mmCIF file of C-alpha atoms in Angstrom:
data_model
loop_
_atom_site.group_PDB
_atom_site.id
_atom_site.type_symbol
_atom_site.label_atom_id
_atom_site.label_comp_id
_atom_site.label_asym_id
_atom_site.label_seq_id
_atom_site.Cartn_x
_atom_site.Cartn_y
_atom_site.Cartn_z
ATOM 1 C CA MET J 976 0.012 -0.002 0.002
ATOM 2 C CA ARG J 977 1.402 3.360 -1.089
ATOM 3 C CA ARG J 978 -0.297 5.436 1.613
ATOM 4 C CA LYS J 979 0.792 3.695 4.761
ATOM 5 C CA ASP J 980 -0.564 6.610 6.768
ATOM 6 C CA ARG J 981 -4.010 5.544 5.739
ATOM 7 C CA GLU J 982 -3.544 1.730 6.401
ATOM 8 C CA ILE J 983 -5.595 0.220 9.132
ATOM 9 C CA THR J 984 -4.182 -2.989 10.647
ATOM 10 C CA ASP J 985 -6.200 -3.251 13.929
ATOM 11 C CA ARG J 986 -8.532 -6.185 13.491
ATOM 12 C CA LEU J 987 -11.361 -4.679 15.532
ATOM 13 C CA LYS J 988 -11.327 -1.525 13.457
ATOM 14 C CA ILE J 989 -11.246 -3.646 10.212
ATOM 15 C CA GLU J 990 -14.167 -5.769 11.509
ATOM 16 C CA SER J 991 -16.107 -2.522 12.397
ATOM 17 C CA ILE J 992 -15.583 -1.192 8.754
ATOM 18 C CA ILE J 993 -16.784 -4.615 7.328
ATOM 19 C CA LYS J 994 -19.806 -4.673 9.684
ATOM 20 C CA ASN J 995 -20.831 -1.172 8.447
ATOM 21 C CA THR J 996 -20.488 -2.103 4.730
ATOM 22 C CA HIS J 997 -23.277 -3.822 2.990
ATOM 23 C CA ILE J 998 -22.132 -4.246 -0.656
ATOM 24 C CA CYS J 999 -18.986 -6.170 -1.758
ATOM 25 C CA SER J 1000 -17.931 -6.087 -5.320
ATOM 26 C CA LEU J 1001 -16.344 -9.286 -6.765
ATOM 27 C CA GLY J 1002 -13.972 -9.010 -9.669
ATOM 28 C CA MET J 1003 -13.296 -12.090 -11.710
ATOM 29 C CA ASN J 1004 -11.621 -13.230 -14.937
ATOM 30 C CA ASP J 1005 -13.855 -14.425 -17.667
ATOM 31 C CA ASN J 1006 -11.344 -15.715 -20.279
ATOM 32 C CA GLY J 1007 -9.380 -12.464 -20.194
ATOM 33 C CA GLU J 1008 -12.399 -10.150 -19.784
ATOM 34 C CA ILE J 1009 -12.829 -8.662 -16.343
ATOM 35 C CA TYR J 1010 -16.315 -9.037 -14.821
ATOM 36 C CA VAL J 1011 -17.271 -7.229 -11.651
ATOM 37 C CA ILE J 1012 -20.462 -7.589 -9.790
ATOM 38 C CA ALA J 1013 -21.776 -6.067 -6.606
ATOM 39 C CA LEU J 1014 -23.339 -8.333 -3.982
ATOM 40 C CA ASN J 1015 -24.608 -8.175 -0.523
ATOM 41 C CA PHE J 1016 -22.683 -10.455 1.871
ATOM 42 C CA GLY J 1017 -21.976 -11.823 5.207
ATOM 43 C CA TYR J 1018 -18.592 -12.412 6.871
ATOM 44 C CA LYS J 1019 -16.723 -14.226 9.592
ATOM 45 C CA PHE J 1020 -13.265 -13.814 11.131
ATOM 46 C CA ASP J 1021 -11.943 -17.122 12.352
ATOM 47 C CA ASP J 1022 -8.775 -16.290 14.314
ATOM 48 C CA GLU J 1023 -7.071 -13.900 11.817
ATOM 49 C CA LYS J 1024 -8.589 -15.535 8.751
ATOM 50 C CA LEU J 1025 -11.498 -13.553 6.894
ATOM 51 C CA TYR J 1026 -14.347 -15.352 5.120
ATOM 52 C CA LEU J 1027 -16.797 -13.549 2.971
ATOM 53 C CA TYR J 1028 -20.142 -15.269 2.136
ATOM 54 C CA PHE J 1029 -22.573 -14.648 -0.773
ATOM 55 C CA HIS J 1030 -25.623 -16.166 -2.310
ATOM 56 C CA SER J 1031 -27.230 -15.928 -5.754
ATOM 57 C CA ALA J 1032 -29.196 -17.838 -8.323
ATOM 58 C CA LYS J 1033 -27.667 -21.259 -9.172
ATOM 59 C CA THR J 1034 -27.035 -20.274 -12.811
ATOM 60 C CA GLY J 1035 -25.689 -17.164 -14.480
ATOM 61 C CA ARG J 1036 -22.549 -15.573 -15.671
ATOM 62 C CA LYS J 1037 -20.806 -15.226 -12.170
ATOM 63 C CA ILE J 1038 -21.497 -18.837 -11.302
ATOM 64 C CA SER J 1039 -20.108 -20.005 -14.668
ATOM 65 C CA ILE J 1040 -16.957 -17.863 -14.257
ATOM 66 C CA MET J 1041 -16.286 -18.749 -10.682
ATOM 67 C CA THR J 1042 -16.703 -22.478 -11.409
ATOM 68 C CA LYS J 1043 -14.003 -22.294 -14.141
ATOM 69 C CA SER J 1044 -11.786 -19.672 -12.314
ATOM 70 C CA PRO J 1045 -12.388 -19.574 -8.589
ATOM 71 C CA LYS J 1046 -9.635 -16.948 -7.802
ATOM 72 C CA VAL J 1047 -11.384 -13.553 -7.408
ATOM 73 C CA GLY J 1048 -10.664 -10.032 -6.132
ATOM 74 C CA PHE J 1049 -12.961 -8.083 -3.860
ATOM 75 C CA GLU J 1050 -13.592 -4.417 -2.804
ATOM 76 C CA MET J 1051 -16.028 -2.930 -0.329
ATOM 77 C CA HIS J 1052 -16.236 0.686 0.903
ATOM 78 C CA SER J 1053 -18.387 2.877 3.024
ATOM 79 C CA ASN J 1054 -18.603 6.203 4.742
ATOM 80 C CA THR J 1055 -17.938 8.224 1.636
ATOM 81 C CA SER J 1056 -18.246 11.964 1.507
ATOM 82 C CA LEU J 1057 -16.929 14.631 -0.853
ATOM 83 C CA MET J 1058 -14.106 16.708 0.581
ATOM 84 C CA ILE J 1059 -14.128 20.214 -0.908
ATOM 85 C CA GLY J 1060 -10.838 21.714 -2.088
ATOM 86 C CA GLU J 1061 -9.649 25.060 -3.191
ATOM 87 C CA THR J 1062 -8.597 23.695 -6.552
ATOM 88 C CA ALA J 1063 -9.762 20.679 -8.599
ATOM 89 C CA CYS J 1064 -6.703 18.663 -7.486
ATOM 90 C CA LYS J 1065 -7.461 19.333 -3.883
ATOM 91 C CA TYR J 1066 -10.889 17.695 -4.002
ATOM 92 C CA SER J 1067 -11.152 14.194 -2.564
ATOM 93 C CA TYR J 1068 -13.471 11.783 -0.863
ATOM 94 C CA THR J 1069 -13.518 10.263 2.609
ATOM 95 C CA TYR J 1070 -13.823 6.562 2.714
ATOM 96 C CA GLU J 1071 -13.257 3.308 4.526
ATOM 97 C CA SER J 1072 -12.307 0.404 2.305
ATOM 98 C CA VAL J 1073 -11.233 -3.165 2.399
ATOM 99 C CA VAL J 1074 -9.729 -4.809 -0.790
ATOM 100 C CA GLY J 1075 -8.242 -8.228 -1.399
ATOM 101 C CA ASN J 1076 -8.384 -11.550 -3.137
ATOM 102 C CA GLY J 1077 -9.098 -15.167 -2.436
ATOM 103 C CA ILE J 1078 -10.574 -18.399 -3.571
ATOM 104 C CA ILE J 1079 -14.258 -19.151 -4.006
ATOM 105 C CA ASN J 1080 -15.697 -22.416 -2.546
ATOM 106 C CA PHE J 1081 -19.246 -23.494 -3.470
ATOM 107 C CA ILE J 1082 -21.177 -24.755 -0.577
ATOM 108 C CA ASN J 1083 -23.441 -27.726 -1.242
ATOM 109 C CA ASP J 1084 -24.334 -28.915 2.273
ATOM 110 C CA ASP J 1085 -27.803 -27.717 3.219
ATOM 111 C CA GLU J 1086 -26.984 -27.235 6.941
ATOM 112 C CA LYS J 1087 -23.892 -25.186 6.023
ATOM 113 C CA LYS J 1088 -25.885 -23.207 3.454
ATOM 114 C CA ALA J 1089 -28.477 -22.336 6.079
ATOM 115 C CA GLU J 1090 -25.706 -21.166 8.550
ATOM 116 C CA ILE J 1091 -24.227 -18.981 5.847
ATOM 117 C CA LEU J 1092 -27.545 -17.541 4.768
ATOM 118 C CA GLU J 1093 -28.343 -16.762 8.441
ATOM 119 C CA LEU J 1094 -24.934 -14.872 8.659
ATOM 120 C CA ILE J 1095 -25.730 -12.862 5.511
ATOM 121 C CA MET J 1096 -29.216 -11.891 6.791
ATOM 122 C CA ARG J 1097 -27.998 -10.998 10.224
ATOM 123 C CA HIS J 1098 -25.291 -8.842 8.705
ATOM 124 C CA GLU J 1099 -27.842 -7.110 6.508
ATOM 125 C CA THR J 1100 -30.890 -6.911 8.777
ATOM 126 C CA ASP J 1101 -29.904 -7.768 12.392
ATOM 127 C CA LYS J 1102 -32.803 -10.320 12.171
ATOM 128 C CA GLU J 1103 -32.984 -14.046 12.465
ATOM 129 C CA PHE J 1104 -34.414 -16.081 9.607
ATOM 130 C CA LYS J 1105 -35.103 -19.744 8.876
ATOM 131 C CA PHE J 1106 -34.732 -21.418 5.461
ATOM 132 C CA SER J 1107 -36.799 -24.266 4.198
ATOM 133 C CA SER J 1108 -35.240 -27.192 2.287
ATOM 134 C CA GLU J 1109 -36.824 -25.876 -0.914
ATOM 135 C CA MET J 1110 -35.129 -22.457 -0.419
ATOM 136 C CA LEU J 1111 -31.776 -24.108 0.245
ATOM 137 C CA GLN J 1112 -32.086 -26.276 -2.870
ATOM 138 C CA ASN J 1113 -32.811 -23.279 -5.091
ATOM 139 C CA VAL J 1114 -29.942 -21.042 -4.077
ATOM 140 C CA ALA J 1115 -26.203 -21.055 -4.749
ATOM 141 C CA VAL J 1116 -24.160 -20.209 -1.654
ATOM 142 C CA PHE J 1117 -20.466 -19.553 -1.911
ATOM 143 C CA GLU J 1118 -17.597 -18.646 0.421
ATOM 144 C CA LEU J 1119 -14.672 -16.491 -0.355
ATOM 145 C CA VAL J 1120 -11.661 -17.695 1.571
ATOM 146 C CA VAL J 1121 -9.685 -14.474 1.705
ATOM 147 C CA GLN J 1122 -5.925 -14.958 1.148
ATOM 148 C CA ASN J 1123 -4.795 -11.321 1.231
ATOM 149 C CA PHE J 1124 -6.516 -8.087 2.127
ATOM 150 C CA SER J 1125 -5.810 -4.518 3.145
ATOM 151 C CA CYS J 1126 -7.879 -1.835 4.844
ATOM 152 C CA LYS J 1127 -7.561 1.887 4.174
ATOM 153 C CA VAL J 1128 -9.270 4.915 5.701
ATOM 154 C CA HIS J 1129 -9.244 8.458 4.305
ATOM 155 C CA LYS J 1130 -10.879 11.051 6.598
#
């Protein structure tokens, strides 16, 4: 990271930023063409390892791409606000961001799918939900095992 003065390494602060962010963009390689899609998500820190969780329809472009090429990049940001400058080059934005990469694993076990969907919904709504067998059979659930990430804040 070029701007070390903006880097955040404290795990509690990073987790707070992730908790307050509700859209994560995944970038993937579709035979040399970059494809990026924004998704809502859930997350878990297990010791120092970060896992991001997503759901979608069982078919479609992102599913096809990630099946062939499971290495993806991700970006999430929040708390953005325009910073006014005296000249065009002095304008900026405040933000809190987490970026990184990792490997996608598709989850096929219904019990694990339900746990992950509960994490996603708790992250998005702070509410508890239950999922029927039919719901679980009709949804793709996938986990991003994050290999590398960094967190940056500009205030």
